[in-house]
Coordinates of C-alpha atoms in Angstrom, one line a residue:
M1 CA -41.8 13.6 21.0
E2 CA -42.2 9.8 21.3
E3 CA -45.9 10.3 22.2
Y4 CA -46.2 12.7 19.3
V5 CA -44.8 10.1 16.9
N6 CA -47.0 7.3 18.1
R7 CA -50.2 9.1 17.2
S8 CA -51.6 7.4 14.1
N9 CA -53.1 10.5 12.7
V10 CA -50.0 12.6 12.7
E11 CA -48.5 13.4 9.3
S12 CA -44.8 12.9 8.6
T13 CA -44.4 16.5 7.8
A14 CA -45.5 17.5 11.3
V15 CA -43.0 15.1 12.8
N16 CA -40.2 16.5 10.6
D17 CA -41.1 20.0 11.6
L18 CA -41.1 19.1 15.3
A19 CA -37.7 17.4 15.0
A20 CA -36.3 20.4 13.1
S21 CA -37.6 22.7 15.8
Q22 CA -36.0 20.7 18.6
M23 CA -32.7 20.6 16.7
E24 CA -32.8 24.3 16.2
Q25 CA -33.5 24.8 19.9
R26 CA -30.6 22.5 20.9
Q27 CA -28.2 24.4 18.6
N28 CA -29.3 27.7 20.0
C29 CA -28.8 26.4 23.5
E30 CA -25.3 25.1 22.6
I31 CA -24.4 28.4 21.0
E32 CA -25.6 30.3 24.0
W33 CA -23.7 28.2 26.5
A34 CA -20.6 28.2 24.3
S35 CA -20.7 32.0 24.3
K36 CA -21.1 32.2 28.1
I37 CA -18.2 29.7 28.6
S38 CA -16.0 31.8 26.2
H39 CA -16.7 35.0 28.1
L40 CA -16.0 33.3 31.4
M41 CA -12.7 31.9 30.1
D42 CA -11.8 35.4 28.8
S43 CA -12.5 37.0 32.2
Q44 CA -10.5 34.2 34.0
R45 CA -7.6 34.7 31.6
S46 CA -7.7 38.5 32.2
A47 CA -7.8 38.0 36.0
F48 CA -5.0 35.5 35.9
K49 CA -2.8 37.8 33.8
T50 CA -3.5 40.7 36.3
W51 CA -2.6 38.5 39.2
I52 CA 0.7 37.4 37.5
M53 CA 1.7 41.0 36.8
D54 CA 0.8 42.2 40.3
S55 CA 2.6 39.3 41.9
Y56 CA 5.7 40.1 39.8
Q57 CA 5.6 43.7 41.0
E58 CA 5.2 42.6 44.6
S59 CA 8.2 40.2 44.2
L60 CA 10.3 43.1 43.0
G61 CA 9.4 45.1 46.1
G62 CA 10.0 42.2 48.5
E63 CA 6.4 42.0 49.5
E64 CA 4.5 38.8 50.2
I65 CA 2.6 37.5 47.2
T66 CA -1.2 37.4 47.7
S67 CA -4.0 35.8 45.7
H68 CA -5.7 39.1 44.7
G69 CA -9.1 37.4 44.5
I70 CA -8.0 34.4 42.5
P71 CA -10.5 31.6 43.4
V72 CA -9.0 28.8 45.5
T73 CA -9.9 25.3 44.4
D74 CA -11.1 22.6 46.8
N75 CA -8.7 20.3 48.6
Y76 CA -7.1 17.9 46.1
T77 CA -8.0 14.3 46.5
P78 CA -5.9 11.8 44.5
P79 CA -8.1 9.9 41.9
Q80 CA -9.0 6.3 42.7
T81 CA -7.3 3.9 40.3
S82 CA -9.2 1.0 38.9
G83 CA -6.3 -1.4 39.2
P84 CA -2.5 -1.8 38.8
V85 CA -1.0 -0.6 35.6
L86 CA 1.3 -2.9 33.7
E87 CA 4.6 -1.1 33.3
E88 CA 8.3 -1.9 32.5
S89 CA 11.3 0.4 31.8
F90 CA 14.4 -0.1 29.7
S91 CA 17.7 1.7 29.0
I92 CA 19.0 1.4 25.5
S93 CA 22.1 2.5 23.6
I94 CA 22.0 3.7 20.0
G95 CA 25.1 4.4 17.9
S96 CA 28.2 2.6 16.8
Q97 CA 31.0 5.0 17.9
L98 CA 29.1 7.8 19.8
K99 CA 26.5 6.0 21.8
I100 CA 23.5 7.8 23.1
T101 CA 21.4 6.3 25.9
H102 CA 17.7 6.6 25.8
S103 CA 15.0 5.5 28.2
L104 CA 12.1 3.3 27.0
R105 CA 8.9 2.8 29.0
L106 CA 6.3 0.3 28.1
L107 CA 2.9 0.7 29.9
A108 CA -0.7 -0.4 29.5
D109 CA -3.0 2.5 30.4
N110 CA -5.6 4.8 29.0
I111 CA -3.9 7.5 27.0
W112 CA -6.4 10.1 28.2
S113 CA -5.0 9.6 31.7
L114 CA -2.0 11.7 30.6
C115 CA -4.3 14.6 29.7
V116 CA -7.2 14.8 32.2
G117 CA -6.7 15.5 35.9
H118 CA -7.9 17.5 38.8
P119 CA -7.3 21.3 38.4
A120 CA -5.3 21.3 41.6
S121 CA -3.4 18.1 41.0
P122 CA 0.4 18.3 41.5
E123 CA 1.0 16.9 38.0
R124 CA -0.7 19.9 36.4
L125 CA 1.3 22.3 38.5
Q126 CA 4.6 20.5 37.5
T127 CA 3.5 20.5 33.9
A128 CA 2.8 24.3 34.0
L129 CA 6.1 25.0 35.7
S130 CA 8.1 23.1 33.1
L131 CA 6.7 25.0 30.1
Y132 CA 9.9 26.8 29.5
T133 CA 12.4 24.1 30.4
N134 CA 14.0 21.2 28.6
S135 CA 11.6 18.8 30.2
L136 CA 8.8 19.2 27.7
A137 CA 6.4 16.2 27.2
G138 CA 4.4 15.4 24.0
V139 CA 1.9 12.7 23.1
M140 CA 1.0 11.2 19.7
L141 CA -2.7 11.2 19.1
L142 CA -4.3 9.2 16.3
V143 CA -7.1 11.3 14.7
D144 CA -9.3 10.9 11.7
N145 CA -8.8 12.8 8.4
R146 CA -11.3 15.6 9.1
L147 CA -10.0 18.8 10.7
N148 CA -12.9 19.6 13.1
L149 CA -13.9 19.4 16.7
Y150 CA -16.8 17.0 16.3
S151 CA -15.4 13.6 15.6
G152 CA -13.0 11.0 17.0
A153 CA -10.1 11.7 19.3
T154 CA -10.1 15.4 18.5
Q155 CA -13.6 15.7 20.0
K156 CA -12.5 13.9 23.1
L157 CA -9.4 16.2 23.5
S158 CA -11.6 19.2 23.0
K159 CA -13.9 18.2 25.9
I160 CA -10.8 17.6 28.1
C161 CA -9.4 21.0 27.2
E162 CA -12.7 22.6 28.3
L163 CA -12.4 21.2 31.8
V164 CA -9.7 23.7 32.8
P165 CA -9.2 27.2 31.4
E166 CA -6.2 27.7 29.1
F167 CA -4.3 30.7 30.4
H168 CA -1.2 30.6 28.4
F169 CA -1.8 29.4 24.8
P170 CA -4.7 30.1 22.5
P171 CA -7.8 27.9 23.0
F172 CA -7.8 24.5 21.4
D173 CA -10.5 25.5 18.8
A174 CA -8.5 28.7 17.9
Q175 CA -5.4 26.6 17.3
L176 CA -7.3 24.3 15.0
T177 CA -8.7 27.4 13.1
E178 CA -5.1 28.6 12.7
V179 CA -4.1 25.2 11.3
R180 CA -7.0 25.4 8.9
Q181 CA -6.1 28.8 7.7
K182 CA -2.5 27.8 7.1
L183 CA -3.6 24.9 5.0
L184 CA -6.1 27.0 2.9
D185 CA -3.7 29.9 2.4
P186 CA -2.1 29.5 -1.0
G187 CA 0.7 31.8 0.1
T188 CA 1.8 29.5 2.9
E189 CA 5.2 28.0 2.3
R190 CA 4.8 24.3 1.6
R191 CA 7.8 23.0 3.4
R192 CA 6.3 19.5 3.4
T193 CA 7.3 18.9 7.0
P194 CA 5.0 18.8 10.1
T195 CA 6.7 22.0 11.3
N196 CA 4.3 24.0 9.2
Y197 CA 1.4 21.7 10.0
L198 CA 1.8 20.1 6.6
I199 CA 3.1 16.7 5.3
D200 CA 6.3 15.1 4.2
D201 CA 7.3 15.3 0.6
T202 CA 7.7 11.5 0.4
L203 CA 4.0 11.0 0.6
P204 CA 2.7 10.2 -2.9
D205 CA -0.4 12.0 -4.1
A206 CA -0.9 13.7 -0.8
V207 CA -3.6 16.3 -1.6
I208 CA -5.3 18.4 1.0
R209 CA -8.9 19.1 0.0
E210 CA -12.1 20.6 1.4
D211 CA -15.4 18.8 1.8
V212 CA -17.9 21.0 0.0
S213 CA -20.9 19.7 1.9
S214 CA -19.6 20.0 5.4
G215 CA -16.7 22.5 4.9
D216 CA -14.3 20.1 6.7
M217 CA -10.6 19.8 5.7
I218 CA -9.9 16.3 4.4
L219 CA -6.3 15.5 5.2
P220 CA -4.3 12.6 3.8
T221 CA -2.9 9.8 5.9
G222 CA 0.4 10.7 7.6
T223 CA -0.4 14.4 8.0
C224 CA 0.7 15.7 11.4
Y225 CA -0.4 19.0 13.0
V226 CA 0.5 20.3 16.4
T227 CA -1.3 22.0 19.3
R228 CA 0.2 23.4 22.5
H229 CA -1.4 23.2 25.9
S230 CA -0.7 24.3 29.5
N231 CA -3.9 22.9 31.1
L232 CA -3.3 19.2 30.6
R233 CA -2.1 16.9 33.2
Q234 CA 1.3 15.6 31.9
V235 CA 1.4 16.9 28.3
H236 CA 2.6 20.2 26.8
V237 CA 2.4 19.3 23.1
V238 CA -0.1 17.1 21.2
F239 CA 0.9 15.7 17.8
H240 CA -2.2 14.9 15.8
L241 CA -1.4 12.1 13.4
V242 CA -4.0 11.4 10.7
S243 CA -4.9 7.8 10.1
T244 CA -7.8 5.9 8.5
V245 CA -9.7 2.7 9.3
H246 CA -7.3 0.7 7.1
E247 CA -4.2 1.8 8.9
V248 CA -5.8 1.3 12.3
S249 CA -7.0 -2.3 11.8
G250 CA -5.1 -3.5 8.8
D251 CA -1.5 -4.5 8.2
I252 CA 1.1 -1.9 7.7
A253 CA 4.6 -2.0 6.2
S254 CA 7.8 0.0 7.0
R255 CA 7.1 2.5 4.2
D256 CA 3.4 2.9 5.0
L257 CA 2.2 6.5 5.0
L258 CA 1.2 6.3 8.6
L259 CA 4.7 5.2 9.7
V260 CA 6.3 7.9 7.5
G261 CA 4.1 10.5 9.3
L262 CA 5.1 9.0 12.7
K263 CA 8.8 9.4 11.8
N264 CA 8.2 13.0 10.7
A265 CA 6.4 13.7 13.9
L266 CA 9.3 12.3 15.9
K267 CA 11.7 14.4 13.9
L268 CA 9.6 17.5 14.8
A269 CA 9.7 16.6 18.4
S270 CA 13.5 16.2 18.3
E271 CA 14.0 19.6 16.6
N272 CA 11.9 21.3 19.3
N273 CA 13.5 19.6 22.3
I274 CA 10.6 17.5 23.4
D275 CA 12.2 15.4 26.1
T276 CA 9.4 12.9 26.6
I277 CA 7.2 11.6 23.8
T278 CA 4.4 9.1 24.3
I279 CA 3.5 6.8 21.3
P280 CA 0.5 4.5 21.0
I281 CA 2.4 1.3 20.2
F282 CA -0.5 -0.2 18.2
L283 CA -1.2 3.1 16.5
T284 CA -4.7 2.9 17.9
H285 CA -6.3 3.9 21.2
E286 CA -8.7 1.0 21.5
L287 CA -8.7 -2.7 20.7
D288 CA -11.5 -4.5 18.9
P289 CA -12.1 -8.3 18.8
T290 CA -10.2 -8.6 15.5
M291 CA -7.0 -7.4 17.1
D292 CA -5.7 -10.7 18.6
H293 CA -2.4 -11.5 20.2
G294 CA -0.6 -12.1 17.0
W295 CA -1.8 -8.9 15.5
C296 CA -0.7 -6.9 18.5
V297 CA 2.8 -8.3 18.6
K298 CA 3.3 -7.8 14.9
R299 CA 2.0 -4.2 15.0
A300 CA 4.2 -3.4 18.0
E301 CA 7.3 -4.9 16.3
V302 CA 6.7 -2.7 13.3
V303 CA 6.3 0.5 15.4
L304 CA 9.4 -0.3 17.6
K305 CA 11.5 -0.8 14.5
C306 CA 10.2 2.4 13.0
V307 CA 11.3 4.3 16.1
K308 CA 14.6 2.6 16.2
G309 CA 15.2 3.6 12.6
F310 CA 14.4 7.2 13.5
M311 CA 16.9 7.1 16.4
I312 CA 19.7 5.7 14.2
E313 CA 18.9 8.2 11.4
V314 CA 18.9 11.3 13.7
G315 CA 21.6 10.0 16.0
S316 CA 24.1 9.8 13.1
T317 CA 23.8 13.5 12.6
G318 CA 24.7 14.2 16.2
T319 CA 21.6 16.4 16.7
I320 CA 19.8 14.2 19.2
T321 CA 20.3 13.9 22.9
S322 CA 19.0 11.5 25.4
R323 CA 15.2 11.1 25.2
T324 CA 12.4 9.2 26.9
F325 CA 10.1 7.3 24.7
Q326 CA 6.9 6.0 26.3
F327 CA 5.0 3.2 24.4
I328 CA 1.5 3.0 25.6
M329 CA -1.1 0.4 24.8
P330 CA -4.8 0.2 25.8
K331 CA -5.4 -0.6 29.4
K332 CA -7.4 -3.7 28.5
T333 CA -4.4 -5.3 26.7
P334 CA -4.0 -8.9 28.0
E335 CA -1.0 -9.5 30.3
R336 CA 0.3 -12.2 28.0
T337 CA 0.4 -9.7 25.1
F338 CA 2.2 -7.1 27.3
H339 CA 4.9 -9.5 28.3
S340 CA 5.4 -10.7 24.7
I341 CA 5.9 -7.1 23.5
S342 CA 8.2 -6.5 26.5
S343 CA 10.4 -9.4 25.4
L344 CA 10.7 -7.8 21.9
I345 CA 12.5 -4.7 23.1
P346 CA 15.8 -6.4 24.1
N347 CA 15.9 -8.1 20.7
I348 CA 15.2 -4.9 18.7
F349 CA 17.2 -2.4 20.7
R350 CA 20.6 -2.8 22.3
V351 CA 19.9 -3.1 26.0
P352 CA 23.1 -2.8 28.1
C353 CA 23.3 -5.8 30.5
P354 CA 25.7 -6.1 33.4
M355 CA 28.2 -8.9 33.2
V356 CA 28.0 -11.2 36.2
L357 CA 31.3 -13.0 36.9
D358 CA 30.7 -16.5 38.3
Q359 CA 33.6 -17.2 40.7
T360 CA 33.2 -20.9 40.4
S361 CA 33.8 -20.8 36.7
R362 CA 37.1 -18.9 36.8
K363 CA 40.2 -20.7 35.6
K364 CA 42.6 -21.4 38.5
T365 CA 46.3 -20.7 38.0
L366 CA 48.3 -23.7 39.3
T367 CA 51.5 -23.3 41.1
I368 CA 54.7 -25.3 40.1
E369 CA 54.1 -27.8 43.0
E370 CA 50.5 -28.4 41.9
L371 CA 51.7 -29.0 38.3
Y372 CA 54.3 -31.5 39.5
V373 CA 51.7 -33.4 41.6
N374 CA 49.3 -33.5 38.6
D375 CA 52.0 -34.8 36.3
S376 CA 53.0 -37.5 38.7
K377 CA 49.5 -38.7 38.8

């Protein structure tokens, strides 16, 4: 097409027609391959279901379970890490009378490393085996205000979900379609909580609208909707928290809409027994040059205090048990910033510290003879 454009005698209409033709060919190609992938996933799901049922019948009869034609993956090779990950763990106690111990983990890593992995990796197998246990794991994903598959973090997650077939839950795009239908249905009960993929009633002027030109749903800041997965590496549930450019790079206060949505998402995780929840401590997945050391420390302090407020609020009702909260920051975060944020946790939370008794500082009990000698001196 470049040679075609460089010709001096070519009219602009011809160039536009050629560009439109190429765009149409590309869309047709994408639709064709999407249809083939969809049919392949359906056949794999059907084969997997048949294998599960046959294996169950064999186990009842005491027979040895066979693969029944399920394709075997190549030998698993652990991924090569680019370098050591900054990480630190804490144990905290929340509550005045009835204390509840939680685990906090601070790490600097790519948040997508929790989602993507080799199909035969042991992490994926462990994640699949723990689907119906009390060891569920969730991650907070900051997304833009458009409910579609073609922008921001949602597009990235969609690509990751396509790497491995989803055998248990509906496909990712089907789950988003269900969310969209719930939002558009006037008969849907507006509970104003993330449980029904909606928003909290404390959000002022929170209006869900539809873009007429693109057909996308425009969601207000703080909206949280949930998708379920069995094909991710270390995640069962993804909490999609809507944010805008202002909330990502600007200053936020304790009553900011984004923090209200974060607290509601944490409440939803607590109600559904999510044992481990990963939270981007900067409420963004990437750092730009304007996010300096001071900005990072201030943003982390606000998020940590928000999470502590949630722990105290829910802990007072006696409905929360011990949880693990992972605070993740971008992998390129400077080591100085990481250690500064690490030093904030003991100041914000109550971290139990062992008491070390110094034997040399103990007061010595004097005998009567020693008292007599000291008095005579």
